[in-house]
Short mmCIF file of C-alpha atoms in Angstrom, two decimals:
data_model
loop_
_atom_site.label_atom_id
_atom_site.label_comp_id
_atom_site.label_asym_id
_atom_site.label_seq_id
_atom_site.Cartn_x
_atom_site.Cartn_y
_atom_site.Cartn_z
CA UNK A 1 89.05 -33.72 265.54
CA UNK A 2 90.98 -30.69 263.06
CA UNK A 3 90.66 -30.95 259.44
CA UNK A 4 94.28 -31.10 259.20
CA UNK A 5 95.02 -33.82 261.77
CA UNK A 6 91.92 -36.16 259.64
CA UNK A 7 93.50 -35.64 256.78
CA UNK A 8 97.18 -36.82 258.14
CA UNK A 9 96.30 -40.00 259.31
CA UNK A 10 94.22 -40.44 256.30
CA UNK A 11 97.50 -40.32 254.25
CA UNK A 12 98.90 -42.36 257.19
CA UNK A 13 96.39 -44.92 256.83
CA UNK A 14 96.86 -44.97 253.63
CA UNK A 15 99.87 -45.26 252.70
CA UNK A 16 101.53 -47.44 255.82
CA UNK A 17 99.01 -50.15 255.55
CA UNK A 18 97.75 -49.30 259.13
CA UNK A 19 94.44 -49.26 261.82
CA UNK A 20 93.46 -45.89 262.11
CA UNK A 21 93.39 -46.43 265.37
CA UNK A 22 97.11 -47.41 265.90
CA UNK A 23 97.66 -43.43 263.99
CA UNK A 24 97.68 -41.85 267.44
CA UNK A 25 99.62 -38.58 268.45
CA UNK A 26 102.45 -40.63 270.01
CA UNK A 27 102.63 -42.66 267.62
CA UNK A 28 106.40 -43.04 265.91
CA UNK A 29 106.57 -43.65 262.12
CA UNK A 30 109.59 -46.08 262.31
CA UNK A 31 109.27 -47.50 266.00
CA UNK A 32 105.50 -48.12 266.14
CA UNK A 33 103.54 -47.69 262.81
CA UNK A 34 106.03 -50.47 260.90
CA UNK A 35 108.08 -47.62 258.22
CA UNK A 36 111.26 -47.94 256.40
CA UNK A 37 113.48 -45.19 255.93
CA UNK A 38 111.79 -45.01 252.42
CA UNK A 39 108.42 -44.80 254.09
CA UNK A 40 109.25 -41.88 255.86
CA UNK A 41 110.32 -39.96 252.80
CA UNK A 42 107.62 -41.17 250.99
CA UNK A 43 105.20 -39.54 254.15
CA UNK A 44 106.36 -36.15 253.74
CA UNK A 45 106.19 -36.33 250.59
CA UNK A 46 102.39 -36.87 250.22
CA UNK A 47 102.13 -34.17 253.21
CA UNK A 48 103.61 -31.39 250.81
CA UNK A 49 101.73 -32.54 248.22
CA UNK A 50 97.90 -32.63 250.66
CA UNK A 51 98.95 -29.32 251.66
CA UNK A 52 100.66 -27.62 249.15
CA UNK A 53 104.10 -26.89 250.97
CA UNK A 54 107.38 -27.43 251.36
CA UNK A 55 108.75 -29.25 253.93
CA UNK A 56 112.70 -28.74 254.46
CA UNK A 57 115.18 -31.91 254.67
CA UNK A 58 116.60 -30.42 257.60
CA UNK A 59 112.80 -30.29 259.20
CA UNK A 60 111.61 -33.27 257.71
CA UNK A 61 114.66 -35.39 260.21
CA UNK A 62 112.42 -33.78 263.10
CA UNK A 63 108.96 -35.28 261.77
CA UNK A 64 109.53 -38.74 263.53
CA UNK A 65 105.64 -38.60 265.15
CA UNK A 66 102.35 -38.54 264.04
CA UNK A 67 101.96 -35.43 266.01
CA UNK A 68 104.94 -33.65 264.82
CA UNK A 69 103.77 -33.97 261.52
CA UNK A 70 100.48 -32.56 262.32
CA UNK A 71 102.02 -29.24 264.95
CA UNK A 72 104.44 -28.69 261.56
CA UNK A 73 101.81 -28.57 259.09
CA UNK A 74 99.41 -26.67 261.62
CA UNK A 75 102.46 -23.68 261.83
CA UNK A 76 103.17 -23.90 258.22
CA UNK A 77 100.46 -24.67 255.86
CA UNK B 1 107.26 -74.81 238.42
CA UNK B 2 104.96 -71.80 238.36
CA UNK B 3 102.91 -69.85 235.89
CA UNK B 4 100.74 -66.46 235.91
CA UNK B 5 99.41 -66.04 232.32
CA UNK B 6 96.53 -65.00 230.10
CA UNK B 7 95.18 -68.58 230.08
CA UNK B 8 95.23 -69.59 233.78
CA UNK B 9 96.81 -67.97 236.75
CA UNK B 10 98.67 -71.69 238.60
CA UNK B 11 101.02 -74.27 236.57
CA UNK B 12 98.35 -76.39 236.33
CA UNK B 13 95.87 -73.82 234.89
CA UNK B 14 97.96 -72.88 232.32
CA UNK B 15 99.06 -75.57 231.47
CA UNK B 16 94.74 -76.85 230.55
CA UNK B 17 94.25 -73.80 228.95
CA UNK B 18 97.14 -74.58 226.43
CA UNK B 19 95.76 -78.04 225.53
CA UNK B 20 91.85 -76.43 225.91
CA UNK B 21 93.97 -73.65 223.01
CA UNK B 22 92.07 -71.42 224.92
CA UNK B 23 93.09 -67.54 223.69
CA UNK B 24 93.93 -65.08 226.63
CA UNK B 25 93.42 -62.70 223.88
CA UNK B 26 90.52 -59.61 224.51
CA UNK B 27 89.41 -56.12 224.81
CA UNK B 28 91.71 -54.45 226.78
CA UNK B 29 90.39 -53.80 230.56
CA UNK B 30 93.04 -52.04 232.11
CA UNK B 31 92.78 -48.81 230.42
CA UNK B 32 90.64 -46.74 227.65
CA UNK B 33 92.43 -48.38 224.49
CA UNK B 34 89.57 -46.71 222.10
CA UNK B 35 92.06 -44.77 220.43
CA UNK B 36 94.66 -46.93 220.19
CA UNK B 37 95.46 -48.86 216.79
CA UNK B 38 94.77 -51.75 219.10
CA UNK B 39 92.10 -52.41 221.12
CA UNK B 40 92.88 -55.76 222.70
CA UNK B 41 95.52 -58.02 224.81
CA UNK B 42 96.28 -61.09 226.09
CA UNK B 43 95.65 -59.38 230.02
CA UNK B 44 95.57 -61.82 233.16
CA UNK B 45 92.14 -62.59 234.17
CA UNK B 46 90.68 -62.35 237.56
CA UNK B 47 93.88 -61.52 239.01
CA UNK B 48 94.08 -60.08 242.33
CA UNK B 49 97.15 -59.46 243.80
CA UNK B 50 95.59 -58.93 247.04
CA UNK B 51 95.36 -62.43 247.16
CA UNK B 52 98.66 -62.90 247.07
CA UNK B 53 100.84 -59.97 249.01
CA UNK B 54 98.79 -57.21 251.57
CA UNK B 55 98.03 -54.01 249.73
CA UNK B 56 101.03 -52.40 251.96
CA UNK B 57 103.36 -54.38 250.11
CA UNK B 58 102.42 -54.69 246.69
CA UNK B 59 101.73 -50.77 246.44
CA UNK B 60 105.62 -50.97 246.66
CA UNK B 61 105.68 -53.08 243.80
CA UNK B 62 105.20 -52.37 239.63
CA UNK B 63 102.68 -55.37 238.26
CA UNK B 64 105.89 -56.76 236.61
CA UNK B 65 107.41 -57.38 240.11
CA UNK B 66 104.11 -58.56 241.67
CA UNK B 67 103.62 -61.14 238.57
CA UNK B 68 107.37 -62.31 239.52
CA UNK B 69 106.60 -62.99 243.39
CA UNK B 70 103.27 -64.68 242.54
CA UNK B 71 105.19 -67.61 240.01
CA UNK B 72 108.25 -67.70 241.90
CA UNK B 73 106.31 -68.13 244.87
CA UNK B 74 104.10 -70.91 243.37
CA UNK B 75 107.48 -72.74 242.02
CA UNK B 76 108.87 -72.64 245.28
CA UNK B 77 106.50 -74.24 247.06
CA UNK B 78 105.92 -76.28 244.87
CA UNK B 79 109.17 -77.50 244.69
CA UNK B 80 109.20 -78.03 247.88
CA UNK B 81 113.37 -77.18 248.51
CA UNK B 82 112.14 -74.62 251.79
CA UNK B 83 111.31 -77.82 253.36
CA UNK B 84 114.90 -79.52 253.06
CA UNK B 85 116.28 -76.91 255.19
CA UNK B 86 118.93 -75.75 252.23
CA UNK B 87 122.14 -73.85 252.51
CA UNK B 88 119.98 -70.39 251.67
CA UNK B 89 123.88 -68.72 250.54
CA UNK B 90 124.05 -71.34 247.27
CA UNK B 91 120.17 -70.65 246.30
CA UNK B 92 120.33 -67.86 243.70
CA UNK B 93 117.38 -65.89 241.57
CA UNK B 94 118.01 -65.01 238.28
CA UNK B 95 115.30 -63.15 236.70
CA UNK B 96 114.52 -61.90 233.38
CA UNK B 97 112.53 -58.44 232.21
CA UNK B 98 112.62 -57.57 229.38
CA UNK B 99 111.78 -53.56 230.23
CA UNK B 100 110.57 -53.92 233.67
CA UNK B 101 108.36 -51.57 235.46
CA UNK B 102 107.00 -49.61 233.01
CA UNK B 103 103.61 -48.56 234.45
CA UNK B 104 105.85 -46.87 236.88
CA UNK B 105 107.22 -44.53 234.67
CA UNK B 106 104.21 -43.62 232.26
CA UNK B 107 102.71 -43.15 236.46
CA UNK B 108 105.35 -41.19 237.44
CA UNK B 109 106.28 -39.40 234.52
CA UNK B 110 102.47 -38.00 234.08
CA UNK B 111 102.81 -36.69 237.81
CA UNK B 112 105.74 -34.67 237.47
CA UNK B 113 104.93 -33.33 234.07
CA UNK B 114 101.45 -32.95 234.35
CA UNK B 115 102.00 -31.04 237.92
CA UNK B 116 103.24 -27.44 238.21
CA UNK B 117 106.77 -28.49 237.49
CA UNK B 118 107.90 -28.76 241.35
CA UNK B 119 110.43 -31.99 241.83
CA UNK B 120 108.12 -34.28 244.11
CA UNK B 121 109.22 -37.97 243.18
CA UNK B 122 108.08 -40.70 245.21
CA UNK B 123 110.93 -42.46 246.44
CA UNK B 124 109.95 -45.80 245.69
CA UNK B 125 109.86 -44.80 242.19
CA UNK B 126 112.96 -45.91 240.98
CA UNK B 127 113.00 -49.13 243.15
CA UNK B 128 109.59 -50.10 241.85
CA UNK B 129 110.73 -49.07 237.79
CA UNK B 130 114.24 -50.51 237.70
CA UNK B 131 113.76 -53.85 236.08
CA UNK B 132 116.25 -56.08 238.71
CA UNK B 133 114.06 -55.31 241.68
CA UNK B 134 111.89 -58.65 240.84
CA UNK B 135 114.96 -60.82 241.65
CA UNK B 136 115.75 -58.54 244.53
CA UNK B 137 112.03 -58.97 245.77
CA UNK B 138 112.40 -62.65 245.73
CA UNK B 139 115.59 -63.31 247.37
CA UNK B 140 114.05 -61.24 250.45
CA UNK B 141 111.36 -63.20 250.54
CA UNK B 142 112.96 -66.05 251.13
CA UNK B 143 116.93 -65.07 252.45
CA UNK B 144 118.06 -66.71 248.95
CA UNK B 145 121.54 -64.98 249.42
CA UNK B 146 123.22 -66.24 246.30
CA UNK B 147 123.71 -65.15 242.71
CA UNK B 148 120.85 -62.81 242.14
CA UNK B 149 120.50 -60.41 238.80
CA UNK B 150 118.14 -60.08 236.11
CA UNK B 151 118.91 -60.49 232.55
CA UNK B 152 117.55 -57.97 230.09
CA UNK B 153 117.20 -58.73 225.98
CA UNK B 154 113.87 -58.35 225.15
CA UNK B 155 112.12 -61.46 224.21
CA UNK B 156 114.58 -64.00 225.03
CA UNK B 157 115.39 -62.11 228.52
CA UNK B 158 113.69 -65.10 230.58
CA UNK B 159 115.65 -67.79 227.59
CA UNK B 160 118.87 -66.20 229.00
CA UNK B 161 118.33 -66.01 232.75
CA UNK B 162 117.38 -69.68 232.80
CA UNK B 163 120.42 -70.84 230.55
CA UNK B 164 122.48 -68.13 233.11
CA UNK B 165 120.50 -70.45 235.95
CA UNK B 166 121.50 -73.61 234.10
CA UNK B 167 125.26 -72.46 233.81
CA UNK B 168 125.50 -71.03 237.15
CA UNK B 169 124.73 -74.35 238.49
CA UNK B 170 126.86 -76.46 236.43
CA UNK B 171 129.63 -74.45 237.05
CA UNK B 172 129.14 -75.23 240.44
CA UNK B 173 128.37 -71.71 242.08
CA UNK B 174 124.62 -72.78 243.65
CA UNK B 175 122.48 -75.66 244.34
CA UNK B 176 119.90 -73.92 242.67
CA UNK B 177 118.14 -71.11 240.72
CA UNK B 178 114.98 -69.58 241.05
CA UNK B 179 114.75 -68.36 237.55
CA UNK B 180 111.50 -67.15 234.74
CA UNK B 181 110.47 -64.23 233.78
CA UNK B 182 107.81 -61.42 234.48
CA UNK B 183 106.24 -58.81 231.89
CA UNK B 184 103.70 -56.23 232.15
CA UNK B 185 103.64 -53.84 229.71
CA UNK B 186 99.62 -53.88 228.74
CA UNK B 187 99.53 -50.30 229.57
CA UNK B 188 99.50 -46.89 227.31
CA UNK B 189 103.10 -46.27 226.63
CA UNK B 190 103.33 -50.40 225.76
CA UNK B 191 100.85 -50.81 223.70
CA UNK B 192 101.88 -47.24 221.89
CA UNK B 193 104.99 -47.81 221.72
CA UNK B 194 104.43 -51.18 220.00
CA UNK B 195 101.77 -50.17 217.69
CA UNK B 196 103.81 -47.31 216.61
CA UNK B 197 106.17 -49.92 215.41
CA UNK B 198 103.89 -51.78 213.94
CA UNK B 199 105.27 -55.16 215.58
CA UNK B 200 100.90 -55.36 217.20
CA UNK B 201 97.81 -57.39 215.46
CA UNK B 202 94.87 -54.75 214.34
CA UNK B 203 92.46 -57.49 213.97
CA UNK B 204 90.55 -55.21 216.69
CA UNK B 205 86.74 -57.32 215.78
CA UNK B 206 88.22 -60.44 216.65
CA UNK B 207 90.89 -60.53 219.30
CA UNK B 208 90.69 -64.44 220.18
CA UNK B 209 92.10 -65.01 216.63
CA UNK B 210 94.16 -62.40 216.52
CA UNK B 211 98.02 -64.44 217.07
CA UNK B 212 97.87 -66.37 214.30
CA UNK B 213 101.61 -67.83 213.74
CA UNK B 214 102.11 -69.57 210.57
CA UNK B 215 98.51 -68.47 209.09
CA UNK B 216 98.18 -66.72 205.24
CA UNK B 217 96.78 -63.79 207.41
CA UNK B 218 98.68 -63.01 210.28
CA UNK B 219 99.50 -59.26 211.01
CA UNK B 220 101.37 -58.58 213.98
CA UNK B 221 101.82 -60.09 217.73
CA UNK B 222 99.69 -59.65 220.35
CA UNK B 223 100.83 -58.74 223.41
CA UNK B 224 100.60 -60.40 226.57
CA UNK B 225 101.47 -60.24 230.02
CA UNK B 226 102.62 -62.69 233.54
CA UNK B 227 105.28 -64.11 234.54
CA UNK B 228 106.27 -68.17 234.31
CA UNK B 229 108.98 -69.66 236.94
CA UNK B 230 111.31 -72.85 237.34
CA UNK B 231 113.43 -73.91 239.97
CA UNK B 232 117.06 -75.45 238.02
CA UNK B 233 119.22 -76.81 240.95
CA UNK B 234 121.77 -79.61 240.88
CA UNK B 235 120.88 -82.95 239.74
CA UNK B 236 122.68 -84.71 243.07
CA UNK B 237 121.08 -81.72 245.01
CA UNK B 238 117.75 -82.40 244.00
CA UNK B 239 117.78 -86.32 244.49
CA UNK B 240 119.37 -86.31 247.66
CA UNK B 241 116.46 -84.63 249.10
CA UNK B 242 114.15 -86.61 247.29
CA UNK B 243 112.80 -83.17 245.04
CA UNK B 244 109.97 -83.63 242.36
CA UNK B 245 112.13 -83.87 239.01
CA UNK B 246 109.71 -82.53 235.85
CA UNK B 247 112.67 -82.46 233.20
CA UNK B 248 116.11 -81.93 232.78
CA UNK B 249 118.13 -78.84 231.34
CA UNK B 250 120.46 -80.31 228.84
CA UNK B 251 121.63 -77.35 227.03
CA UNK B 252 121.43 -73.43 225.93
CA UNK B 253 122.45 -71.14 222.99
CA UNK B 254 122.86 -67.50 222.07
CA UNK B 255 123.64 -65.79 219.48
CA UNK B 256 123.14 -62.04 217.81
CA UNK B 257 121.56 -61.62 214.71
CA UNK B 258 124.56 -58.15 214.16
CA UNK B 259 121.38 -57.31 211.39
CA UNK B 260 118.78 -54.95 212.00
CA UNK B 261 116.81 -53.79 215.50
CA UNK B 262 113.67 -54.65 214.57
CA UNK B 263 113.83 -56.97 211.79
CA UNK B 264 115.30 -60.29 211.99
CA UNK B 265 118.23 -61.30 209.67
CA UNK B 266 115.82 -62.58 206.54
CA UNK B 267 117.16 -65.84 205.96
CA UNK B 268 117.27 -66.36 209.74
CA UNK B 269 120.77 -66.76 210.83
CA UNK B 270 121.05 -65.58 214.30
CA UNK B 271 118.29 -68.54 215.01
CA UNK B 272 119.95 -71.04 212.67
CA UNK B 273 123.14 -70.76 214.75
CA UNK B 274 121.42 -70.33 218.82
CA UNK B 275 120.42 -73.70 217.48
CA UNK B 276 122.80 -75.31 216.62
CA UNK B 277 124.45 -73.72 219.84
CA UNK B 278 122.37 -75.69 221.84
CA UNK B 279 122.45 -78.58 220.28
CA UNK B 280 126.03 -78.36 220.36
CA UNK B 281 126.06 -77.43 224.16
CA UNK B 282 123.54 -80.16 225.06
CA UNK B 283 125.44 -83.01 223.17
CA UNK B 284 122.45 -84.20 220.94
CA UNK B 285 121.60 -84.84 217.48
CA UNK B 286 119.39 -82.44 215.63
CA UNK B 287 117.22 -85.72 215.10
CA UNK B 288 116.51 -86.00 218.67
CA UNK B 289 115.01 -83.20 218.93
CA UNK B 290 110.58 -84.23 219.29
CA UNK B 291 109.02 -81.50 219.69
CA UNK B 292 110.16 -77.37 218.63
CA UNK B 293 108.53 -73.90 220.61
CA UNK B 294 109.09 -71.96 218.07
CA UNK B 295 109.62 -68.12 219.09
CA UNK B 296 106.58 -67.73 216.38
CA UNK B 297 104.88 -64.41 217.49
CA UNK B 298 102.57 -64.29 214.14
CA UNK B 299 104.41 -61.19 212.49
CA UNK B 300 105.16 -61.53 208.73
CA UNK B 301 108.33 -61.58 208.76
CA UNK B 302 109.44 -63.27 211.81
CA UNK B 303 107.39 -66.71 211.51
CA UNK B 304 109.26 -67.22 207.98
CA UNK B 305 112.94 -66.32 208.84
CA UNK B 306 112.64 -68.99 211.78
CA UNK B 307 111.06 -71.70 209.66
CA UNK B 308 114.11 -70.83 206.86
CA UNK B 309 116.18 -71.61 209.82
CA UNK B 310 114.30 -74.86 211.33
CA UNK B 311 114.84 -76.06 207.73
CA UNK B 312 118.54 -75.48 207.63
CA UNK B 313 119.49 -77.10 211.14
CA UNK B 314 116.80 -79.57 210.77
CA UNK B 315 116.50 -80.81 206.94
CA UNK B 316 114.55 -83.83 206.64
CA UNK B 317 113.94 -84.39 210.17
CA UNK B 318 112.43 -81.13 210.16
CA UNK B 319 109.28 -82.95 208.94
CA UNK B 320 108.95 -85.04 211.48
CA UNK B 321 109.13 -83.14 214.10
CA UNK B 322 106.10 -81.34 216.14
CA UNK B 323 106.54 -77.42 216.06
CA UNK B 324 103.91 -75.51 217.69
CA UNK B 325 103.86 -71.49 218.96
CA UNK B 326 101.78 -70.98 222.01
CA UNK B 327 101.65 -67.35 221.76
CA UNK B 328 98.84 -68.22 219.63
CA UNK B 329 97.16 -68.63 223.17
CA UNK B 330 98.72 -66.71 225.49
CA UNK B 331 99.95 -64.03 222.67
CA UNK B 332 104.18 -62.64 223.28
CA UNK B 333 104.47 -61.89 227.10
CA UNK B 334 107.60 -60.95 226.13
CA UNK B 335 110.50 -60.70 228.25
CA UNK B 336 108.21 -63.50 230.35
CA UNK B 337 107.48 -65.55 226.76
CA UNK B 338 110.86 -67.92 227.18
CA UNK B 339 109.78 -69.11 230.83
CA UNK B 340 106.04 -70.00 229.77
CA UNK B 341 107.70 -71.52 226.79
CA UNK B 342 110.29 -73.13 228.61
CA UNK B 343 107.41 -74.24 231.10
CA UNK B 344 105.33 -75.70 227.62
CA UNK B 345 108.23 -77.60 226.48
CA UNK B 346 108.47 -78.84 229.81
CA UNK B 347 105.08 -80.31 230.54
CA UNK B 348 105.24 -81.56 226.82
CA UNK B 349 107.93 -84.47 227.93
CA UNK B 350 106.36 -84.86 231.40
CA UNK B 351 102.85 -86.18 229.44
CA UNK B 352 103.93 -86.38 225.92
CA UNK B 353 101.45 -84.05 224.41
CA UNK B 354 102.50 -81.49 222.32
CA UNK B 355 100.31 -78.19 222.77
CA UNK B 356 99.23 -76.72 219.62
CA UNK B 357 99.04 -73.70 217.64
CA UNK B 358 95.82 -72.69 217.28
CA UNK B 359 94.12 -69.84 214.84
CA UNK B 360 95.17 -71.62 211.92
CA UNK B 361 92.60 -71.04 208.94
CA UNK B 362 94.79 -70.47 205.51
CA UNK B 363 98.36 -72.32 204.26
CA UNK B 364 100.78 -69.65 204.00
CA UNK B 365 102.79 -70.42 200.71
CA UNK B 366 105.84 -69.61 201.77
CA UNK B 367 105.94 -72.05 204.13
CA UNK B 368 106.62 -76.01 203.28
CA UNK B 369 103.29 -77.88 203.80
CA UNK B 370 105.00 -80.94 204.82
CA UNK B 371 106.02 -79.54 208.40
CA UNK B 372 103.91 -80.41 211.07
CA UNK B 373 102.64 -77.00 212.95
CA UNK B 374 100.06 -78.87 215.19
CA UNK B 375 97.55 -76.77 214.01
CA UNK B 376 94.28 -76.56 216.30
CA UNK B 377 94.62 -79.55 218.53
CA UNK B 378 97.07 -81.22 220.72
CA UNK B 379 99.22 -83.95 219.39
CA UNK B 380 100.01 -87.13 221.18
CA UNK B 381 103.46 -88.45 221.02
CA UNK B 382 106.27 -89.40 222.40
CA UNK B 383 108.66 -86.15 223.71
CA UNK B 384 111.95 -86.99 224.72
CA UNK B 385 113.94 -83.96 223.93
CA UNK B 386 112.10 -80.90 223.09
CA UNK B 387 113.52 -77.17 222.19
CA UNK B 388 112.39 -73.89 223.17
CA UNK B 389 113.40 -70.43 221.05
CA UNK B 390 113.26 -67.00 221.87
CA UNK B 391 114.55 -63.98 219.81
CA UNK B 392 114.24 -60.42 221.11
CA UNK B 393 114.63 -56.85 219.72
CA UNK B 394 118.15 -55.89 219.23
CA UNK B 395 118.97 -59.02 217.51
CA UNK B 396 119.45 -61.42 221.02
CA UNK B 397 119.23 -65.11 219.87
CA UNK B 398 118.65 -68.01 222.68
CA UNK B 399 117.26 -71.83 222.36
CA UNK B 400 117.15 -74.07 225.78
CA UNK B 401 117.05 -77.45 225.32
CA UNK B 402 115.16 -79.98 227.65
CA UNK B 403 114.89 -83.48 228.16
CA UNK B 404 112.67 -86.67 229.92
CA UNK B 405 114.27 -87.17 232.98
CA UNK B 406 115.39 -90.53 234.07
CA UNK B 407 116.95 -91.76 237.18
#
């Protein structure tokens, strides 16, 4: 697992209280991992803090799955 | 009813603690208080929120809301009201909190002002912090869709909540209300702020004797944290479902001091007016009151003013009353004080025992020695009617009266 992927998964496990095995690349935050709209905002904020990046709102809207988050951060971090 | 207090984490443990004269005060565990003027408080003991709420949900609740959920749940379960298939549109939540999510505010401010200036705030910051959220969370858990809000009047908050619940029910606007209050201010901001006001005892060498209402050497209150919850229910509704009835709420009084932001009126004018208003509302004579659970925070001025007010309202009957300050044991739970002290009155009415004012060592010559402050040990007596006083910074005064229930 890449370093970015490890750190993203760890944040999701911590914030959403889910098992690491559930956090697959295709898993949707809202449909599969039980996040509501505020949880999703919090995840984006945690990614920004962890990787010291700023994710604009229009980009954040496109980050729906674990895989979306990892690939966005790999491109922008 | 439900209670989560520094002397017991359930209603029964709380009541046993009161009768045992147990002090909840000890050196602060939640943060390093070594630089603070006051280094002790009445904190909860052996309490882990994850025993009650899963970690993911608990993380979204400030401690004051966590405490609210724990005691409200105990009260709802105790009342068995959910087992009667009630009309949830007719059950409300009217909660009290003096301050709300102070820890959340502290943490978020620290993260921002200690950072590089990037305004990166947690989306749960506001909904965790706001004082009204406790009522929201309780209603969401049970689906209670009746009137829903939180009262804020500092240390009188939860008595205001109880009075509002009482009024809402007698106006016919609800069948039952979950009421009470919670507070969680034992943190750097809370202790530092009250220290700056010179409101807190600084008896760091003896925390367990620091809360000593009506003692000559009292030097301020001891901050406490926790929660108390009561289910107020319309009588016919309660009888129809065969509810366990602890006692009857028969009246409430409210007044303002219009005097000073933190000091009580020196003659206890506001305190006198709220007790008179409560007696009038309950339609009982002063001579019918058996027990007063006083505000009695252990401050030099406040205790004197309240006793003056009691003597003005009750005259010679003041000598026949039992008076006690259970804050001597629990510390001062601010916005939760009214809730846990109303519960103390209700348990006194039910069991015909008055819980004590502990930590009495030296009489204060300014206090009439013929008054019975129930010093140091509980006293058995018939308690038909009991009155609870709570007063808040801002000059908010409240009293509520409860009566032994008989069909």
